[in-house]
XYZ file of C-alpha atoms in Angstrom:
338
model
C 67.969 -102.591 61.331
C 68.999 -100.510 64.394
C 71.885 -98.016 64.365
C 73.716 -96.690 66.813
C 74.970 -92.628 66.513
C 76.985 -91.018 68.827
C 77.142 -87.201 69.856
C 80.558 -85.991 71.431
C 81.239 -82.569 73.365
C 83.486 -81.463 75.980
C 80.496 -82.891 79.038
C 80.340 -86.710 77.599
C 78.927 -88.962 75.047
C 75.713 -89.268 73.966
C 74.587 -93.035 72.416
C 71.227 -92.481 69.979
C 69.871 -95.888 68.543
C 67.494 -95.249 65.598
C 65.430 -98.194 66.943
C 62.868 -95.664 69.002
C 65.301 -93.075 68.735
C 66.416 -94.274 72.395
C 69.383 -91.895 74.013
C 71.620 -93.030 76.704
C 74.102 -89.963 77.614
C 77.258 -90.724 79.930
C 79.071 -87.192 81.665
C 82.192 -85.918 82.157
C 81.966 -84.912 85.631
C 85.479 -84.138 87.459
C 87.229 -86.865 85.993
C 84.001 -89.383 86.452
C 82.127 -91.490 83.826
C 78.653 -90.890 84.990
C 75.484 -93.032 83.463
C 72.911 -91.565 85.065
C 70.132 -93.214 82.990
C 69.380 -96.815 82.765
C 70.535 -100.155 80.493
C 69.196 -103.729 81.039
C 71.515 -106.670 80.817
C 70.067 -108.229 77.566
C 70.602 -105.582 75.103
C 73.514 -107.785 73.518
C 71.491 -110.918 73.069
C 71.034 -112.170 69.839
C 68.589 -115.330 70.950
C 65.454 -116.006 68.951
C 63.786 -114.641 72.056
C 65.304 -111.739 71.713
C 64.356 -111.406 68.226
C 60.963 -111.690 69.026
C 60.748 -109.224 71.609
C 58.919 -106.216 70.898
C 61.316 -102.585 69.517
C 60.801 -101.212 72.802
C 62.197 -103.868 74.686
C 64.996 -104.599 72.403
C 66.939 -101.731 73.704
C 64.541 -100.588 76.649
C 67.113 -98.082 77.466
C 68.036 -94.282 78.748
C 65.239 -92.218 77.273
C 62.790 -92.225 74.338
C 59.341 -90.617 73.515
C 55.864 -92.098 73.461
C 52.964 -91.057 71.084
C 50.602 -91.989 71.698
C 51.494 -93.347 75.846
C 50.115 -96.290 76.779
C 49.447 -100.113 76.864
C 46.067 -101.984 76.160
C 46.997 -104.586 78.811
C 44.038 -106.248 81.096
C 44.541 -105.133 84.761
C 42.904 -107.899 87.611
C 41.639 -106.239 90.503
C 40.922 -103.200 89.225
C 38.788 -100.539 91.533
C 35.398 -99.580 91.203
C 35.908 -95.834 90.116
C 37.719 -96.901 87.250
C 35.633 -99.693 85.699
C 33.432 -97.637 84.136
C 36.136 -95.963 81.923
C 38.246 -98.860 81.384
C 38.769 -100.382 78.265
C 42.003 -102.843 76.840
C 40.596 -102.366 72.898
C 43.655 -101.446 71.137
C 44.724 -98.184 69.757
C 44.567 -97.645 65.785
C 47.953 -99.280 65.243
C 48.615 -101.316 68.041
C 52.546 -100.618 69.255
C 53.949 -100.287 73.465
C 53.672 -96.790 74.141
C 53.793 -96.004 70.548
C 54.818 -96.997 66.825
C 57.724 -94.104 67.690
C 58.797 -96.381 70.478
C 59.285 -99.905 68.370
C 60.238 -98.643 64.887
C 63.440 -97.237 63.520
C 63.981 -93.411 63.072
C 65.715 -91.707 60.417
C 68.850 -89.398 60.930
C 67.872 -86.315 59.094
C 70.166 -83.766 60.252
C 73.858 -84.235 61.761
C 76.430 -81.294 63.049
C 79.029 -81.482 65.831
C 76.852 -80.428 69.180
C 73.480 -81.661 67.245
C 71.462 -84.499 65.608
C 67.822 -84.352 64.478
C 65.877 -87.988 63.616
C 62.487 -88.262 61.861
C 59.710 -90.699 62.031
C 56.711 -91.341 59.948
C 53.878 -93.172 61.044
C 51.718 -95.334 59.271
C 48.200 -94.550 57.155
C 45.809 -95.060 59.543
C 47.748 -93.608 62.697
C 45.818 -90.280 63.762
C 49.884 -89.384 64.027
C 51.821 -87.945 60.390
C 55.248 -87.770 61.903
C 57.589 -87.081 65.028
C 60.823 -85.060 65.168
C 63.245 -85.495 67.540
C 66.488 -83.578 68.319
C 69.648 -83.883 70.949
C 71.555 -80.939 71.461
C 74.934 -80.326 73.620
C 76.754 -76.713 74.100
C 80.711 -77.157 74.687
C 79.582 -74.033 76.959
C 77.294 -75.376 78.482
C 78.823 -79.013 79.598
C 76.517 -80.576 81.934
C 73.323 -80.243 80.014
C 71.735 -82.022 77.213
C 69.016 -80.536 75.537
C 65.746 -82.254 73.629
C 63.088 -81.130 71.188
C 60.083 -83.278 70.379
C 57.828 -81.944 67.679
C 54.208 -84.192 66.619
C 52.223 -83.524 63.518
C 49.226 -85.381 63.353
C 46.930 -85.694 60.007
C 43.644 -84.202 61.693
C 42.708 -82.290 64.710
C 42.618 -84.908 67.470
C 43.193 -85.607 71.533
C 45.577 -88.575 72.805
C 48.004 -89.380 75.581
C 51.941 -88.834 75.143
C 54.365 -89.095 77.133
C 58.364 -89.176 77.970
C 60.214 -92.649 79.034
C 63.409 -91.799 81.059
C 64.365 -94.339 83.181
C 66.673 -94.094 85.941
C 70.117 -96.025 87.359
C 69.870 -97.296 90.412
C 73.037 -98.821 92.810
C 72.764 -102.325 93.941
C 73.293 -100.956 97.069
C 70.529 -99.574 99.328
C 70.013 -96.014 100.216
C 72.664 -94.600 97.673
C 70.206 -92.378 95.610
C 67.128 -90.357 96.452
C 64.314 -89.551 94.187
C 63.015 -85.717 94.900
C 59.979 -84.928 93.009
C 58.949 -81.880 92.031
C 55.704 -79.860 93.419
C 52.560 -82.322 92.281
C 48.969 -82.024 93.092
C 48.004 -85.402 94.487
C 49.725 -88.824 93.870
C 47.819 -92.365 92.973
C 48.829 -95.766 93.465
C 47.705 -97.945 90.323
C 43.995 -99.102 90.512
C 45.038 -102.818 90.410
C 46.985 -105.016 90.371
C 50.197 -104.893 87.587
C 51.713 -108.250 88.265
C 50.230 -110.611 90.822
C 51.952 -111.273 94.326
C 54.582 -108.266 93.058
C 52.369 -105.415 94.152
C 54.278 -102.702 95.884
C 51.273 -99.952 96.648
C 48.206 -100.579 97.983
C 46.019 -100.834 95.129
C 43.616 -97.246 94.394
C 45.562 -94.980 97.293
C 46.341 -91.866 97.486
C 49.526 -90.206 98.564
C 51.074 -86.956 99.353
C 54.736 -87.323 99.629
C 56.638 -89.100 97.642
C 58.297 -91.119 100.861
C 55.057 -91.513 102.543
C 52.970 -94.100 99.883
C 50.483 -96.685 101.455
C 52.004 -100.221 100.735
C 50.466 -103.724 99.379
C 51.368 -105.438 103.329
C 49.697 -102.579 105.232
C 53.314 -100.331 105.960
C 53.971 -96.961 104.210
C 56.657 -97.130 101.781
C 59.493 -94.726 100.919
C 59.659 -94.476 97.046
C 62.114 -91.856 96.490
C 64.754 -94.650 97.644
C 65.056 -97.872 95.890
C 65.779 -100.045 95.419
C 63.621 -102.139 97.369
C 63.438 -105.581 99.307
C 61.485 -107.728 97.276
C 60.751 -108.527 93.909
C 57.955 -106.132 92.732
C 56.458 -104.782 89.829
C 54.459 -101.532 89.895
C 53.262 -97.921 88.184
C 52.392 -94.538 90.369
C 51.021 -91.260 89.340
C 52.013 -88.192 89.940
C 49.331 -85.646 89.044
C 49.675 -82.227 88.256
C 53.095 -81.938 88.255
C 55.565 -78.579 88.336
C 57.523 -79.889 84.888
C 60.873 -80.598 87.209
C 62.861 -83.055 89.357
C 66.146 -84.074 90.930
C 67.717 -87.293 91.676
C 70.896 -87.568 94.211
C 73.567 -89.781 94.218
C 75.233 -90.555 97.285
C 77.464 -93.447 95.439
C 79.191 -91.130 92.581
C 78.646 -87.740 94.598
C 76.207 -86.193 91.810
C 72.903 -84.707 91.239
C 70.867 -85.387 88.114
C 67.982 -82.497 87.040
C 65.238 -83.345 84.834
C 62.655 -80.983 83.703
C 59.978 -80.389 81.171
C 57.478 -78.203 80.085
C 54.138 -79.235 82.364
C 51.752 -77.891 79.904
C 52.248 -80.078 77.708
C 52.931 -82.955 80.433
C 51.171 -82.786 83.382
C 51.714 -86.121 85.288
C 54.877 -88.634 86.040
C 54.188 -92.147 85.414
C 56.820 -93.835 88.300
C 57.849 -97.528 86.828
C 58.960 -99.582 89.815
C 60.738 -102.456 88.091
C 62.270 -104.194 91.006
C 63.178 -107.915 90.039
C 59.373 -108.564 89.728
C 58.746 -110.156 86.344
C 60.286 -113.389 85.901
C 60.064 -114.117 82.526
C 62.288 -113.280 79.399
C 64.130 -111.122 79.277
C 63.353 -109.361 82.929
C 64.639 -112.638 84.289
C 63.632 -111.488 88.066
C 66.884 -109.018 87.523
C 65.963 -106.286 86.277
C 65.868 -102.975 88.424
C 64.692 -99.389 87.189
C 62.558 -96.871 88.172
C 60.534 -95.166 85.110
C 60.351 -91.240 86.301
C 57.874 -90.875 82.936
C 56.418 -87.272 82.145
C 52.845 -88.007 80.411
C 49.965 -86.084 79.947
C 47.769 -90.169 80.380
C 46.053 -91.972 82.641
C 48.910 -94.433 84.056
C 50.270 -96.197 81.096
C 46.763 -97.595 80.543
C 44.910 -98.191 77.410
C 44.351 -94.585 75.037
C 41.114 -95.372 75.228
C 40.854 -94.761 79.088
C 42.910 -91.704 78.373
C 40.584 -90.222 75.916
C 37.647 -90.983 78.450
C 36.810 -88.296 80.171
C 35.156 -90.277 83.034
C 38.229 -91.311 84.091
C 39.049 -90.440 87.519
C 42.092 -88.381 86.912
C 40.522 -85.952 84.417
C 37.420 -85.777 87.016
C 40.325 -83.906 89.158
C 40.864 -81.583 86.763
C 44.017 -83.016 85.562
C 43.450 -83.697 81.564
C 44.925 -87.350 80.320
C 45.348 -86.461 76.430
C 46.534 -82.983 74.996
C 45.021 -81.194 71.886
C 46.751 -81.881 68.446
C 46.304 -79.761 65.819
C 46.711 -80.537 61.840
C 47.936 -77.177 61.219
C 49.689 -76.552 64.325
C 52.290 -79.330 65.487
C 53.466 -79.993 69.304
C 56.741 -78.497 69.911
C 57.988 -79.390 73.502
C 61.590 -78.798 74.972
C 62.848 -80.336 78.007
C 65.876 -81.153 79.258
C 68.545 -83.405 81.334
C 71.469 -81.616 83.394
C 74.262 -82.759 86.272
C 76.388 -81.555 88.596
C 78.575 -82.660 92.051
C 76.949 -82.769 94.897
């Protein structure tokens, strides 16, 4: 059964459900209540719908980690320079973005400005276990920091990834998406959701504000959200482990960054009243700003290929995990006025 736990310090509240260890912090910013992260509308459902939904959709919320990243899902339309490395066959145990991401975690340590969870995976997972810690300063106000440590059982290679997902007003041009330094950026290589497609499927792009769309215009992605009902992924490749988000609405300006060894690549989630069924409803808006070392959100078996065409541009779609050696990666969420 999910629990909720709650960190308190002198810059906000932090919400931690042990269902995928998902954390949703709201500020203290001059008086303001800020949520900079995302929440759907159907997180207090209790249908048998609901029930039947998958742990990462149950409370698809704020931010959560993903080991391994990805999805086995079929793709239609997909381009020819990916074909040869695609594949939907399932990972070992067969989970969203991860058994981390649908399961329940275990607290395992609790102090004032602190709490650490724990997750073990099953038998035949190449994964052991995950840690996971949340930490707030009473000095230090305006920042949250995160710790994500992965054993695995035996020396191996697979995608991982972050899942932050961000806010955004009803309202158009209130916020602005402003990536950090990246090497090239690729629309997906098909299609995600027929007649929904934002990008035009297999480009290439530049600038983030400058992205070749579906109907022939360029499209402005740091910006949404955006007229229409659409439902589409982006890659940023070879990222600089950093960005910012501004908020013209509530005056503030949210940092993210990470450690881009250990991710190289954002996944960008355009969720823009696209999906029409249970529980998206054609109302649900979010933008995924995802830090992965993958290939898109795709299968880990086109990840592990190294004939896919990301990793033929030098940009690797799995990191090395070592038995005796686990991942330890920081990273870390900040705000302040504009």
């Amino acid at each position: 059964m999910n629990k909720s736990y709650h960190l308190n310090w002198k810059g906000g509240k932090i919400e931690i459900d042990s269902l995928g260890c998902k954390m949703l912090p709201t500020f203290n910013l001059d008086g303001q209540k800020i949520k900079p992260l995302h929440e759907p509308d159907w997180l207090t459902d209790d249908s048998n719908d609901f029930n039947s939904l998958p742990g990462i959709l149950q409370n698809l919320k704020g931010e959560f980690p993903c080991v391994p990243f990805g999805i086995n899902s079929p793709v239609e339309e997909l381009i020819h320079d990916w074909q040869s490395s695609f594949s939907e066959k399932p990972y070992l145990v067969n989970e969203p973005h991860g058994y981390c991401s649908n399961k329940n975690w275990e607290l395992i340590d609790k102090n004032s400005n602190k709490l650490e969870f724990k997750i073990n995976y099953p038998k035949n997972d190449l994964v052991n276990y995950l840690i996971r810690s949340i930490q707030v300063d009473d000095n230090n106000p305006n920042q949250i920091m995160c710790n994500l440590q992965v054993y695995v059982k035996e020396d191996c290679e697979l995608p991982i990834g972050l899942h932050p997902m961000l806010r955004i007003p009803k309202n158009k041009s209130k916020i602005k998406i402003i990536p950090g330094n990246f090497k090239f950026g690729l629309n997906y290589p098909g299609l995600v959701l027929k007649d929904k497609t934002l990008g035009a499927i297999g480009k290439e792009f530049s600038n983030l504000e400058k992205v070749d769309g579906f109907d022939g215009k360029l499209k402005d992605l740091s910006q949404p959200p955006f007229e229409g009902n659409f439902e589409d992924l982006f890659q940023l490749c070879g990222v600089d482990g950093k960005m910012s988000l501004e908020n013209y609405e509530e005056n503030y300006k949210f940092d993210f960054t990470w450690n881009p060894n250990h991710f190289n690549s954002v996944l960008m989630w355009v969720s823009n009243k696209g999906r029409e069924e249970y529980p998206w409803n054609s109302n649900h808006v979010t933008i995924g700003f995802e830090p992965i070392t993958s290939a898109f959100g795709l299968s880990t078996h086109v990840s592990t290929n190294s004939n896919n065409p990301i990793v033929k541009r030098n940009v690797p779609t799995t990191i090395k995990l070592y038995k005796d050696k686990p991942l330890i990666t920081e990273y870390s969420f900040s705000i302040c006025k504009l």
